[in-house]
mmCIF file of C-alpha atoms and ligand atoms in Angstrom:
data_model
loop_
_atom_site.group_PDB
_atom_site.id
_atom_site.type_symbol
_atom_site.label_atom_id
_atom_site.label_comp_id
_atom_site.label_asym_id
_atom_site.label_seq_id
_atom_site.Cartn_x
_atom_site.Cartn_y
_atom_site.Cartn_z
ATOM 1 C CA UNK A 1 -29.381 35.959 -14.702
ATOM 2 C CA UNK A 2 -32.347 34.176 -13.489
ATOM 3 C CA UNK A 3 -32.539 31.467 -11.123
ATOM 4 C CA UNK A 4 -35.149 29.424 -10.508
ATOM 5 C CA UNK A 5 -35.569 28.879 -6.871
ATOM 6 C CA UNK A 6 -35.394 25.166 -6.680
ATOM 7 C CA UNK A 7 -32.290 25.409 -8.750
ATOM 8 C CA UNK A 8 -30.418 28.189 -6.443
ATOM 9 C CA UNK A 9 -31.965 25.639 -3.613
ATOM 10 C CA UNK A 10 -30.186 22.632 -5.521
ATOM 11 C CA UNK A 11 -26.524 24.795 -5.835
ATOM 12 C CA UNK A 12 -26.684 25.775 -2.535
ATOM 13 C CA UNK A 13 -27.103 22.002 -1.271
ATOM 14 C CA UNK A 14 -23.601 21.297 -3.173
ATOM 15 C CA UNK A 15 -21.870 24.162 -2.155
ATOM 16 C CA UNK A 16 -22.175 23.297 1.382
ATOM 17 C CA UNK A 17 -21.546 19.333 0.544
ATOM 18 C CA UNK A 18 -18.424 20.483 -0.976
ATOM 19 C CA UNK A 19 -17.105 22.888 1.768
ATOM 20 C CA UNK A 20 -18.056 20.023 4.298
ATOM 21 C CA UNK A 21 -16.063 17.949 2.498
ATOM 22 C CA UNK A 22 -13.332 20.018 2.733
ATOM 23 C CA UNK A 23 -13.539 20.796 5.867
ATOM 24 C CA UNK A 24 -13.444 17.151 7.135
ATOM 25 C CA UNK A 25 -10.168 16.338 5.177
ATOM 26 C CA UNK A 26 -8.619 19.483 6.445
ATOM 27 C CA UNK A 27 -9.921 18.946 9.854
ATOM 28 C CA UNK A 28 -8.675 15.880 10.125
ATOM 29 C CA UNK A 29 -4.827 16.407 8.262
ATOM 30 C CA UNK A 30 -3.842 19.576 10.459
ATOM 31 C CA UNK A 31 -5.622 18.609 14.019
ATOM 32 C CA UNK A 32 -5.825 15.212 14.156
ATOM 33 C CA UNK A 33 -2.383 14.509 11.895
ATOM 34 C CA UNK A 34 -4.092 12.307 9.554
ATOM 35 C CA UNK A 35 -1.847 10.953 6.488
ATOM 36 C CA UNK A 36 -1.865 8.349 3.834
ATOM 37 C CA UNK A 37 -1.154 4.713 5.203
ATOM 38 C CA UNK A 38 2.288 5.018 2.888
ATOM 39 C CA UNK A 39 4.439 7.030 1.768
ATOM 40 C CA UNK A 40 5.457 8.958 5.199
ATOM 41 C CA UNK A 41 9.074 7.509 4.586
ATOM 42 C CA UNK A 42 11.740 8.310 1.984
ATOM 43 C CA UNK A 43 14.686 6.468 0.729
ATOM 44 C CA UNK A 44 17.235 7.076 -1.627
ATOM 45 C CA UNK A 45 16.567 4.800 -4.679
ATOM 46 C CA UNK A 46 20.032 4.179 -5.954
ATOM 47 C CA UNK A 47 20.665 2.764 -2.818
ATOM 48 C CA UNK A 48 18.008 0.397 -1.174
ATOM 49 C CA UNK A 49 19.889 -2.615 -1.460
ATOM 50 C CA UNK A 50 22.601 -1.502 1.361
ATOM 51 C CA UNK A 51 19.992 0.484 2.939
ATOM 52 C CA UNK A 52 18.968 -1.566 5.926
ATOM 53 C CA UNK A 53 16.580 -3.194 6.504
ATOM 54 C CA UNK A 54 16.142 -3.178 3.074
ATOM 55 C CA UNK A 55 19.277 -5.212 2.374
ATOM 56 C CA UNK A 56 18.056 -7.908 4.232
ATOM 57 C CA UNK A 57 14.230 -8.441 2.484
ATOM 58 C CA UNK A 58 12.358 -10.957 4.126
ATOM 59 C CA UNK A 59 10.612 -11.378 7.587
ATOM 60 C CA UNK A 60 12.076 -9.749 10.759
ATOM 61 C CA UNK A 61 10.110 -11.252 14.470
ATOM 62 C CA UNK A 62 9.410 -8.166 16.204
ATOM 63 C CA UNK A 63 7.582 -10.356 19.111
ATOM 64 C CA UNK A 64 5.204 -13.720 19.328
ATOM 65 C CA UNK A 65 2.611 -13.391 16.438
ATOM 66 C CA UNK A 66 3.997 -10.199 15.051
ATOM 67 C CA UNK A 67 6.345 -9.310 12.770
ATOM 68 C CA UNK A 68 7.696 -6.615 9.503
ATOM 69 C CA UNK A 69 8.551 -7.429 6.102
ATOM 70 C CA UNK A 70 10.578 -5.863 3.703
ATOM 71 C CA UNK A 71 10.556 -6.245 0.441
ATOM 72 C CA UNK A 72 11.870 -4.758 -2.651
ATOM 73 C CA UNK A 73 10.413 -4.452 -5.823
ATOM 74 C CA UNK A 74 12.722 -4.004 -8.887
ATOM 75 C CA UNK A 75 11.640 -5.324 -13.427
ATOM 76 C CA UNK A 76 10.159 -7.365 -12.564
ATOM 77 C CA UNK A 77 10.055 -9.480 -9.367
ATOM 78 C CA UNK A 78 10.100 -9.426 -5.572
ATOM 79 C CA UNK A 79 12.512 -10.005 -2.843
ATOM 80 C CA UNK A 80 11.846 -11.598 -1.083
ATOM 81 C CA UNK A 81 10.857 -14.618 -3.671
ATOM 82 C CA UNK A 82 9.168 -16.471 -1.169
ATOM 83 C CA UNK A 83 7.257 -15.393 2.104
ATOM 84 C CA UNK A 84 6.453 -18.243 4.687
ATOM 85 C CA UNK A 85 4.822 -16.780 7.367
ATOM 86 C CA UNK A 86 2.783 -18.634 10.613
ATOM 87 C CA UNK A 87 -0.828 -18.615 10.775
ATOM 88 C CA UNK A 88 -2.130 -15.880 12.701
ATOM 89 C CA UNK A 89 0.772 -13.215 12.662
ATOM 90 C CA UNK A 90 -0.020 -9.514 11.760
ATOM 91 C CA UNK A 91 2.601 -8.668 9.698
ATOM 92 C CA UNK A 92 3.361 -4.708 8.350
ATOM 93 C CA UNK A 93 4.866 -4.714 5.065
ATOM 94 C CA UNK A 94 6.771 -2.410 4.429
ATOM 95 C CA UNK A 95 8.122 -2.182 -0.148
ATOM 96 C CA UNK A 96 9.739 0.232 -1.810
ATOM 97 C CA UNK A 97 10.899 0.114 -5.282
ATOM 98 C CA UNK A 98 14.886 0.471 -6.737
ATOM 99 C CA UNK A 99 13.761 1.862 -10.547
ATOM 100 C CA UNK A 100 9.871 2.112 -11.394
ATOM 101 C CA UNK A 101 6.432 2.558 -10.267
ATOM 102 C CA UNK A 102 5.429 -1.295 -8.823
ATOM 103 C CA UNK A 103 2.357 -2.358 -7.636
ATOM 104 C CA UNK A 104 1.630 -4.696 -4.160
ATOM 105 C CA UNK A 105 -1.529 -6.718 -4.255
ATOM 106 C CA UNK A 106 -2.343 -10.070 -2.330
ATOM 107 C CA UNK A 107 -5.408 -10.515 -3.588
ATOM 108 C CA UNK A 108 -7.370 -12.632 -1.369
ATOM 109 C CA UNK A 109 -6.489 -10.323 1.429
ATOM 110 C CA UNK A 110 -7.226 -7.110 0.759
ATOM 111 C CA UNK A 111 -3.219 -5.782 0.326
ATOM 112 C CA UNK A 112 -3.151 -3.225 -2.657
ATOM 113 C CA UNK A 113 -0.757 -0.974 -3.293
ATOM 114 C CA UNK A 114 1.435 1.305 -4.948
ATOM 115 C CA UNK A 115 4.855 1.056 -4.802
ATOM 116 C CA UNK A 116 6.927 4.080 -5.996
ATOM 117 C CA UNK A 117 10.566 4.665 -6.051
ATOM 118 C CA UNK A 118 11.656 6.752 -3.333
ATOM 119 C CA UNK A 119 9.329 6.301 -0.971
ATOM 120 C CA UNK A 120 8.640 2.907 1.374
ATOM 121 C CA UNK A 121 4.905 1.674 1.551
ATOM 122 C CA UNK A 122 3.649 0.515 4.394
ATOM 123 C CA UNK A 123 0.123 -1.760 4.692
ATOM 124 C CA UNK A 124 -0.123 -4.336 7.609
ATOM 125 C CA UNK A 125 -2.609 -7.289 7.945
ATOM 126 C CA UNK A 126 -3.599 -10.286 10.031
ATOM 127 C CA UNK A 127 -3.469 -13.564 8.309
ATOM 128 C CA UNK A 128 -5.897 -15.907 9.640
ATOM 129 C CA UNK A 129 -6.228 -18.304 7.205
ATOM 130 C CA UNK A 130 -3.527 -21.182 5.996
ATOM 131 C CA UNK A 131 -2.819 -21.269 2.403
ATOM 132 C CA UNK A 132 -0.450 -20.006 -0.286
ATOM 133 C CA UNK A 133 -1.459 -16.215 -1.372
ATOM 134 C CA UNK A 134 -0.487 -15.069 -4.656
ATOM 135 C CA UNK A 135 1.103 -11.803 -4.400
ATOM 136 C CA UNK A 136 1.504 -9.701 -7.859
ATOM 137 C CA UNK A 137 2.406 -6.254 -9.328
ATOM 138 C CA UNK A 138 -0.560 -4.906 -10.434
ATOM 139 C CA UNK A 139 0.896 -1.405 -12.095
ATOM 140 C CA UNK A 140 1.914 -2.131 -15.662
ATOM 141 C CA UNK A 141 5.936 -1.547 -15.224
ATOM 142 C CA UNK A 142 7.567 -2.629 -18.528
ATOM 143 C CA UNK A 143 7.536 -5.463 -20.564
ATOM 144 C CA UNK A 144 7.854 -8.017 -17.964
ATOM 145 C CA UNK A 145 5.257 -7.077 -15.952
ATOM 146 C CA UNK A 146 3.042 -9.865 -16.160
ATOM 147 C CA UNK A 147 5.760 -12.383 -14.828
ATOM 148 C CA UNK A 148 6.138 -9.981 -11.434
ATOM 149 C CA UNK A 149 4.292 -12.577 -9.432
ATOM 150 C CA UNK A 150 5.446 -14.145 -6.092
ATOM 151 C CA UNK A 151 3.771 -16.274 -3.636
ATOM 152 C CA UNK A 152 3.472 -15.835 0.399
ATOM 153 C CA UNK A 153 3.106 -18.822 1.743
ATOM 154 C CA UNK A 154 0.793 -19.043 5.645
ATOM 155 C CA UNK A 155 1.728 -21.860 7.375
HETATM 156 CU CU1 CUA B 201 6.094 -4.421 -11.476
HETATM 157 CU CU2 CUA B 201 4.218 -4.507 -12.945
#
């Protein structure tokens, strides 16, 4: 087969692109122990709601202007219902979900995730601005989806 020399030139160039590629991401899973921000901790499904700290949703103080929260996602709402939290903390979230695939999203902040049965999902973030934030399940999860909304609420 005949190749014309720009062409070969052009193939080549995304050969190389792709094996960089993969180098990078394999470079930088095995040495430097790179994963996904979630899903790095398991939990039995059946039983997150006497699973601590998941049977205690809500916001734990782990020290001035930082703290966790845990929250559950179940069809088709949120617990905690209600998040107040004080201007300024960083706060890691950390959901998982009792039945189906949930979604996470604040969207005026930037917090969007999955949540999946089985496995808890972690995403942190500063809040610097006062306000209530909406907070909704944006994976289509039965036929109550649209109503999984919940509000946190920086004070
Ligand atoms: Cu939960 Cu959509």
């Amino acid at each position: 087969m005949h190749l014309h020399r720009l062409e070969r030139v052009w193939l080549t160039f995304g050969a190389a692109i792709l094996v960089l590629f993969l180098a990078t991401i394999t470079t930088a899973a095995v040495v430097e122990g790179f994963v996904p921000p979630s899903h790095v901790q398991s939990i039995d499904p059946a039983k997150v709601r006497v699973t601590p700290p998941f049977d205690k949703p809500g916001l734990h103080r782990l020290a001035s202007g930082s703290y966790e929260a845990y929250y559950v996602a179940a069809i088709f709402s949120f617990s905690p219902h209600e998040l107040v939290v004080p201007l300024g903390s960083h706060v890691t979230f950390y959901v998982t979900s009792t039945d189906v695939v949930h979604g996470f999203s604040v969207p005026e902040t930037g917090i969007n995730t999955m949540v999946t049965p089985g496995w808890v999902t972690t995403v942190s973030y500063t809040f610097r601005k006062r306000g209530r934030f909406l907070l909704v399940c944006n994976e289509y999860c039965g036929i109550g989806h649209q109503t999984m909304a919940d509000a946190i609420d920086v004070r």
